[in-house]
PDB file of C-alpha atoms in Angstrom:
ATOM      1  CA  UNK L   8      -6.029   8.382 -29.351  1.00 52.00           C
ATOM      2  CA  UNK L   9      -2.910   9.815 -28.331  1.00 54.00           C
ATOM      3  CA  UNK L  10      -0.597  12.093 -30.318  1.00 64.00           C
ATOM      4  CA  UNK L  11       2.934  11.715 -31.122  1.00 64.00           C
ATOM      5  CA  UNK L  12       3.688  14.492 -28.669  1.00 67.00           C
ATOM      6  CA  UNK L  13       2.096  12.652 -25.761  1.00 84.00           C
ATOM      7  CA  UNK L  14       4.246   9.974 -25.594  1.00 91.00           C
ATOM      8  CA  UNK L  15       7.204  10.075 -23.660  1.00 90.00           C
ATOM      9  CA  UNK L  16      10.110   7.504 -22.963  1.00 92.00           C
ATOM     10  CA  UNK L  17      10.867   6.577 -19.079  1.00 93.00           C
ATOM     11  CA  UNK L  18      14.166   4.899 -17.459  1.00 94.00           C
ATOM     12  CA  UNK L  19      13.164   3.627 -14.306  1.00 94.00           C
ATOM     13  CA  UNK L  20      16.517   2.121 -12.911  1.00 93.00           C
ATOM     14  CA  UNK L  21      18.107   1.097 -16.038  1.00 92.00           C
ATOM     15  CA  UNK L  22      14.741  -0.171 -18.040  1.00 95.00           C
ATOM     16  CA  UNK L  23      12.903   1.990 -20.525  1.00 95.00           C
ATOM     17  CA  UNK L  24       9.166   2.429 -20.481  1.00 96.00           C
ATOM     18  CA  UNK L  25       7.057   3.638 -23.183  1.00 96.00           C
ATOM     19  CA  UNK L  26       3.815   5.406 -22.221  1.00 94.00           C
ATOM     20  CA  UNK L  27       1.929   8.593 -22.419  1.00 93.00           C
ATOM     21  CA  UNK L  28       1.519  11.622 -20.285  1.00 90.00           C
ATOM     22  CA  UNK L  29      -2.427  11.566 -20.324  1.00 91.00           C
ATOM     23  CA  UNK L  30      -1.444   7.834 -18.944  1.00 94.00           C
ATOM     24  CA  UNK L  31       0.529   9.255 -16.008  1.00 92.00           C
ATOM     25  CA  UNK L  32      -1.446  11.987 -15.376  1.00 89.00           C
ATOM     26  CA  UNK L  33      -4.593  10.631 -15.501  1.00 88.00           C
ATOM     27  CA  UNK L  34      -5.611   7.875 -12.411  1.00 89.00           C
ATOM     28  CA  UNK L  35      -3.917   9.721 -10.263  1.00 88.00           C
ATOM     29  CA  UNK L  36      -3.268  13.447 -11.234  1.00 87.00           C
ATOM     30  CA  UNK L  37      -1.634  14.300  -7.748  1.00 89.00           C
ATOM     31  CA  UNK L  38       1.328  11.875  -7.894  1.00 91.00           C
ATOM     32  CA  UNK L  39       4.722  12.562  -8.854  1.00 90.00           C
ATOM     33  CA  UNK L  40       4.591  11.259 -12.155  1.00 89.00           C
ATOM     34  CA  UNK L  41       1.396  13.444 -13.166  1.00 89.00           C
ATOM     35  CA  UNK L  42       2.941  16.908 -11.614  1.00 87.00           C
ATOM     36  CA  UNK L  43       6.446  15.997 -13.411  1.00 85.00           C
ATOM     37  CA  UNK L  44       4.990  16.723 -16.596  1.00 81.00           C
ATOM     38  CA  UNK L  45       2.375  19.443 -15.232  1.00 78.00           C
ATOM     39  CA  UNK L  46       5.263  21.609 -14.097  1.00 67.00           C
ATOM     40  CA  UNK L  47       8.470  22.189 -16.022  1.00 60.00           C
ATOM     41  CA  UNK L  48      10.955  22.254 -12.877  1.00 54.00           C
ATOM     42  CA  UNK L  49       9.907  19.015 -11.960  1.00 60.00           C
ATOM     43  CA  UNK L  50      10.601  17.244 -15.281  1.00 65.00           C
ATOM     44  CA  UNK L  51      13.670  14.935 -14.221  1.00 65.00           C
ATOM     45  CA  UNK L  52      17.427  15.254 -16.118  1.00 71.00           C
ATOM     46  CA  UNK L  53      16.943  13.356 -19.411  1.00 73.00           C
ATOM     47  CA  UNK L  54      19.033  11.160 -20.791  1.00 71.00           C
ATOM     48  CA  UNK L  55      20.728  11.684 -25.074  1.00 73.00           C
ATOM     49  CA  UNK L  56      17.772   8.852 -26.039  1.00 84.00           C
ATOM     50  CA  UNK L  57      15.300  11.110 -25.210  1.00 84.00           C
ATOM     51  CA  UNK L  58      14.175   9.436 -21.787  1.00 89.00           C
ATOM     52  CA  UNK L  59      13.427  10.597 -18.321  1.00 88.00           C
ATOM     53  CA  UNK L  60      16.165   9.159 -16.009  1.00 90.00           C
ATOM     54  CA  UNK L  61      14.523   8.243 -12.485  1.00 90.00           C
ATOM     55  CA  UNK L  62      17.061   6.045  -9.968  1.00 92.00           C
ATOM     56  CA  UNK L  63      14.199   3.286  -9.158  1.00 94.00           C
ATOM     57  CA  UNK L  64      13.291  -0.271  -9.055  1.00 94.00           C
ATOM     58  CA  UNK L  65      12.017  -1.558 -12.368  1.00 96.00           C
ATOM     59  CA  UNK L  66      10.653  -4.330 -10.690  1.00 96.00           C
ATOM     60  CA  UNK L  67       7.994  -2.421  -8.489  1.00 96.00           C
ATOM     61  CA  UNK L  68       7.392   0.298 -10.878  1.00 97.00           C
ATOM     62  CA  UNK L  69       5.830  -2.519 -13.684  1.00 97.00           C
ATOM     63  CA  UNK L  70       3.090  -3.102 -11.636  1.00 97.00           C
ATOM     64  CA  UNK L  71       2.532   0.699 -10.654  1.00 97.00           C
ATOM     65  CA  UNK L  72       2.543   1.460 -14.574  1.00 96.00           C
ATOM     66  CA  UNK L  73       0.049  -0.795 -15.403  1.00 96.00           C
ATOM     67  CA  UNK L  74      -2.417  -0.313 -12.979  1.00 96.00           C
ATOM     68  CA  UNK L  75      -2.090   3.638 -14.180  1.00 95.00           C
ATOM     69  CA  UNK L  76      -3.256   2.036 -17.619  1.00 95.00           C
ATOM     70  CA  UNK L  77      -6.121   0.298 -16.534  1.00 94.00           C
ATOM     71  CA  UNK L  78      -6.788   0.233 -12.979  1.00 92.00           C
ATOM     72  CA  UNK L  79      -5.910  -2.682 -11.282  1.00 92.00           C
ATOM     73  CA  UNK L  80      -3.052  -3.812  -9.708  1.00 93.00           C
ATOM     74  CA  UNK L  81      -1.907  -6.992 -10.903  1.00 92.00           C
ATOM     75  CA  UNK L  82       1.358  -8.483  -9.661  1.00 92.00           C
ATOM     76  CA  UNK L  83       3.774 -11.629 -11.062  1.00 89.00           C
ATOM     77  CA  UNK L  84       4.820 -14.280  -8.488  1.00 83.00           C
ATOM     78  CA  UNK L  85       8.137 -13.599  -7.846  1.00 84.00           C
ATOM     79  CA  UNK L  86       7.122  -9.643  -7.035  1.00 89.00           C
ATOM     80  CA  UNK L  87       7.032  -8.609  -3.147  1.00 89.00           C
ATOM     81  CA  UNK L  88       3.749  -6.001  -2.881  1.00 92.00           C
ATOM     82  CA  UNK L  89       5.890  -4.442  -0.140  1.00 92.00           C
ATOM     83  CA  UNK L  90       8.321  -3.423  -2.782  1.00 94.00           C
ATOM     84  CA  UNK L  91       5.453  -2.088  -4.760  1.00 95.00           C
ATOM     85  CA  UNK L  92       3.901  -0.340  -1.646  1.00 95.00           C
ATOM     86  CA  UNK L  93       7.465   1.444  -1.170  1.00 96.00           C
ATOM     87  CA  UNK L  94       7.360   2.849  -5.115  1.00 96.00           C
ATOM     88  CA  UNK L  95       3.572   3.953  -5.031  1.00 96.00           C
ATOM     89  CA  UNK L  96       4.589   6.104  -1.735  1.00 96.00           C
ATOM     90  CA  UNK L  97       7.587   7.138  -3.431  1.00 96.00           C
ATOM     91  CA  UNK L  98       5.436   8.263  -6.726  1.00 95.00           C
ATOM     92  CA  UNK L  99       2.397   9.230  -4.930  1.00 95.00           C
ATOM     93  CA  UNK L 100       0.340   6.753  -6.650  1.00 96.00           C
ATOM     94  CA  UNK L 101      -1.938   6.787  -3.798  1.00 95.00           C
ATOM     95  CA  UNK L 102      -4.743   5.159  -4.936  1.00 94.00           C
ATOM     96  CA  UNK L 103      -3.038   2.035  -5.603  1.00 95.00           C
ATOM     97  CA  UNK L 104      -2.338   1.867  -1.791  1.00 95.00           C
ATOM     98  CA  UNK L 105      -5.101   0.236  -0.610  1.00 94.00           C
ATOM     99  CA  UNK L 106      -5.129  -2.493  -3.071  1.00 94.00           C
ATOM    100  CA  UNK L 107      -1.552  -2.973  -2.292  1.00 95.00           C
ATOM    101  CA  UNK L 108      -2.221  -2.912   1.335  1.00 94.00           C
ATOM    102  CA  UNK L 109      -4.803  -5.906   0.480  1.00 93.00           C
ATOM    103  CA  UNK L 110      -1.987  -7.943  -1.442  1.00 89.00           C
ATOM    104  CA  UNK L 111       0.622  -7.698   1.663  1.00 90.00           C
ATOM    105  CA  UNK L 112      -1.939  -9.086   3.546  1.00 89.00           C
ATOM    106  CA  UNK L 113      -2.344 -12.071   0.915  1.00 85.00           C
ATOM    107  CA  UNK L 114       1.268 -12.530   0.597  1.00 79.00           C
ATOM    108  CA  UNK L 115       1.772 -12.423   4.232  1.00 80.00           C
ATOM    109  CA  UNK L 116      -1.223 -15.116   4.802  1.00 79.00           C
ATOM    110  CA  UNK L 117       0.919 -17.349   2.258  1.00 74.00           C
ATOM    111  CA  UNK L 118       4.180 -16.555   3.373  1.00 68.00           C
ATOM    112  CA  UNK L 119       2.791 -18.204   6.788  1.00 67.00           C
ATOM    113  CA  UNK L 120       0.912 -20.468   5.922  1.00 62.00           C
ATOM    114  CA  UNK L 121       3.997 -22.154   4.272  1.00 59.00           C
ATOM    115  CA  UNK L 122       5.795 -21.747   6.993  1.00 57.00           C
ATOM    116  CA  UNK L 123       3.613 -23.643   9.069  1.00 57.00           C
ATOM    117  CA  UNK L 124       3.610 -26.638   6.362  1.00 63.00           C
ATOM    118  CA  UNK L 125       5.033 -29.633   7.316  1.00 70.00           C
ATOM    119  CA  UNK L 126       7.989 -30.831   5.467  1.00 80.00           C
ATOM    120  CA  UNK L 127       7.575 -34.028   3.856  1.00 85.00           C
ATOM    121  CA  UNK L 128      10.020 -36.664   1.721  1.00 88.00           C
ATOM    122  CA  UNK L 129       9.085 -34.861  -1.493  1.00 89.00           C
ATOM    123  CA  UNK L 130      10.051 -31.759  -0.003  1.00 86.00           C
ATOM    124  CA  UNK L 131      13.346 -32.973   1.358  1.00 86.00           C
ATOM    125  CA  UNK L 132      14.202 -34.594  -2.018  1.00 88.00           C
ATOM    126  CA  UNK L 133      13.538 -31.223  -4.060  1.00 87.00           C
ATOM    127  CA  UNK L 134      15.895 -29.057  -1.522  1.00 85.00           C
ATOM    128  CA  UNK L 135      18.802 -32.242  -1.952  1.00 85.00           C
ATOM    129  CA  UNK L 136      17.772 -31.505  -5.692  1.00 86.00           C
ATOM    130  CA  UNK L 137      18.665 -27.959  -6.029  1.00 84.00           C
ATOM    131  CA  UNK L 138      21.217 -27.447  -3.346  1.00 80.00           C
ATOM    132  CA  UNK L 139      24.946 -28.209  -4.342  1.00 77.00           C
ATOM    133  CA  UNK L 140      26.314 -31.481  -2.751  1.00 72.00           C
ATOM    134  CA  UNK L 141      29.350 -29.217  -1.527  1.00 74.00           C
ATOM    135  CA  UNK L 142      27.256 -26.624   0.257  1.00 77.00           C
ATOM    136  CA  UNK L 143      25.653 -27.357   3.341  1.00 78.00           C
ATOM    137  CA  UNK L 144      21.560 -27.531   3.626  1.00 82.00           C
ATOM    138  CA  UNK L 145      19.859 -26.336   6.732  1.00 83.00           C
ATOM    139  CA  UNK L 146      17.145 -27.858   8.437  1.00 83.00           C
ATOM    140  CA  UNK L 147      17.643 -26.290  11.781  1.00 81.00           C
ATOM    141  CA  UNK L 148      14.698 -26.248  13.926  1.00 82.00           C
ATOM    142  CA  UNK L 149      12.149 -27.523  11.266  1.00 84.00           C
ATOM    143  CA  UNK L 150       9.409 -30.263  12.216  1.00 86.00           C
ATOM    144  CA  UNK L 151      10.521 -33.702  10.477  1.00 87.00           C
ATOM    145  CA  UNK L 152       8.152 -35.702  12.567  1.00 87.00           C
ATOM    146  CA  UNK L 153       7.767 -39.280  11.069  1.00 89.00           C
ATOM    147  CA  UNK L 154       9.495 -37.936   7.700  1.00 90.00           C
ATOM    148  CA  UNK L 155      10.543 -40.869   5.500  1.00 92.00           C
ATOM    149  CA  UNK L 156      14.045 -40.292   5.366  1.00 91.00           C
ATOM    150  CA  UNK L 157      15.486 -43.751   4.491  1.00 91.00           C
ATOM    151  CA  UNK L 158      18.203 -43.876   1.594  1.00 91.00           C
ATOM    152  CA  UNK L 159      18.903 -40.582   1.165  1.00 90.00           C
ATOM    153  CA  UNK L 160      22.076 -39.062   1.030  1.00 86.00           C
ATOM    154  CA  UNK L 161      22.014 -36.422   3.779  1.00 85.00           C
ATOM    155  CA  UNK L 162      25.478 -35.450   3.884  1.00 78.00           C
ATOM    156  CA  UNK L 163      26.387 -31.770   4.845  1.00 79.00           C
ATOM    157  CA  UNK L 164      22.941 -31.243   6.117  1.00 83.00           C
ATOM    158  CA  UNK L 165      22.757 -28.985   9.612  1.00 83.00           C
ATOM    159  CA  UNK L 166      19.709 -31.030  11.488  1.00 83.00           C
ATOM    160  CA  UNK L 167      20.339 -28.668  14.493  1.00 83.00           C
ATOM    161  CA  UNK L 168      17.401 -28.342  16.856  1.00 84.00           C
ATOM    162  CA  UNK L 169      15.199 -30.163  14.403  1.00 85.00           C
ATOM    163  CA  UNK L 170      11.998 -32.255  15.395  1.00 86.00           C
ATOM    164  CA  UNK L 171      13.328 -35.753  14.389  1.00 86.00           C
ATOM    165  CA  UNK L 172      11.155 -37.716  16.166  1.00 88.00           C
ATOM    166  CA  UNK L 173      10.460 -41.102  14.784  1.00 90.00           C
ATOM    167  CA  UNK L 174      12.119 -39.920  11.446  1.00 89.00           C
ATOM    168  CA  UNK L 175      13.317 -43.253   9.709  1.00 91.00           C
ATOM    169  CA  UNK L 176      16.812 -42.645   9.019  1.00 89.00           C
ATOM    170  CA  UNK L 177      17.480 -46.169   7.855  1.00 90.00           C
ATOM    171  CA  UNK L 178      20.219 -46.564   5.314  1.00 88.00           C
ATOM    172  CA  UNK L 179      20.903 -42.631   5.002  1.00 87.00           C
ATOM    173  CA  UNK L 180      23.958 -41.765   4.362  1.00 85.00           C
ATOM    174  CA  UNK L 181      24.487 -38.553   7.204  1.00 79.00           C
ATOM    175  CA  UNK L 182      28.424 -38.550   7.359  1.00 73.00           C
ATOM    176  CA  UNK L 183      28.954 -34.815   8.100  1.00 61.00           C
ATOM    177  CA  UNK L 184      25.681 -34.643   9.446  1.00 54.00           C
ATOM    178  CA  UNK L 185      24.978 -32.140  12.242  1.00 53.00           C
ATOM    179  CA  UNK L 186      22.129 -33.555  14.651  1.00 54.00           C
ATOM    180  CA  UNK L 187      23.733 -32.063  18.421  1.00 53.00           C
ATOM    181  CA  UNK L 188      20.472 -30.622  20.324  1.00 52.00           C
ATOM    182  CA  UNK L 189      18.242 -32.673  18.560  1.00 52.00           C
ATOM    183  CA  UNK L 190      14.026 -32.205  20.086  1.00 51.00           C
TER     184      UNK L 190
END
């Protein structure tokens, strides 16, 4: 069990982190984090709270302090590994790097495959959905082959370059529509 003296107070871009020394120094006892509190002229400028001030991403440096806990790298939806990748470089958390490496490759075999999704009704529906009936959606160069786009108000939506063939348009409502250079 750690002692009182082993804990230590980190603000990683704004956000405090409590953990412990033997935490940071222990997976990987090369990295930044380990020889800041190895070697006294390393230690960065603290802060009147007590905390070690370091200008980076919370975000990206979650995942790098928890897999320092435990071991495995373990990231939330909405966080890009490359962002993670960039922090364990910067920290010298290098033997997080290879599962990182293995999560870019996931995320870019989703990011992809998504892309190569075709768009349906639904999916049409939930962008009218979220998107601002002043603002103007763009569908530029997607694939709305034999979409179901009947009754749908498709005002201020950019159709530029997009696949439209035998799209039913019937009864949508497309005043301000752009469709020049349809394929």
């Amino acid at each position: 069990m750690e002692n009182s003296e082993d804990w230590i107070k980190l603000n990683i871009g704004g956000k405090v982190f409590h953990t412990t020394k033997t935490t940071l120094m222990g997976r990987d006892s090369d990295s930044m984090l380990a020889r800041m509190f190895l070697q006294e002229e390393l230690i960065p400028s603290r802060q009147m709270d007590g905390a070690y001030l370091i200008d980076r991403s919370p975000e990206y440096f979650t995942p790098l302090l928890n897999y320092l806990r435990h071991g495995q790298l373990i990231l939330d939806a909405n966080v890009n590994p490359k962002g993670v990748l960039e922090e364990a470089q910067f920290y010298g958390i290098t033997s997080a790097i290879p599962q990182i490496m293995k999560l870019i490759s996931d995320y870019n075999q989703r990011v992809s495959s998504k892309i190569e999704e075709p768009l349906t009704r639904l999916s049409i529906i939930k962008a009218l959905i979220v998107t601002s009936s002043c603002s103007e959606l763009r569908f530029q160069g997607v694939d709305l082959t034999d979409v179901d786009l009947s009754q749908l108000e498709l005002r201020n939506i950019n159709f530029k370059y997009a696949k439209m063939r035998r799209c039913n348009l019937f009864q949508a409502n497309l005043a301000i529509v752009v469709l020049s250079e349809l394929i």
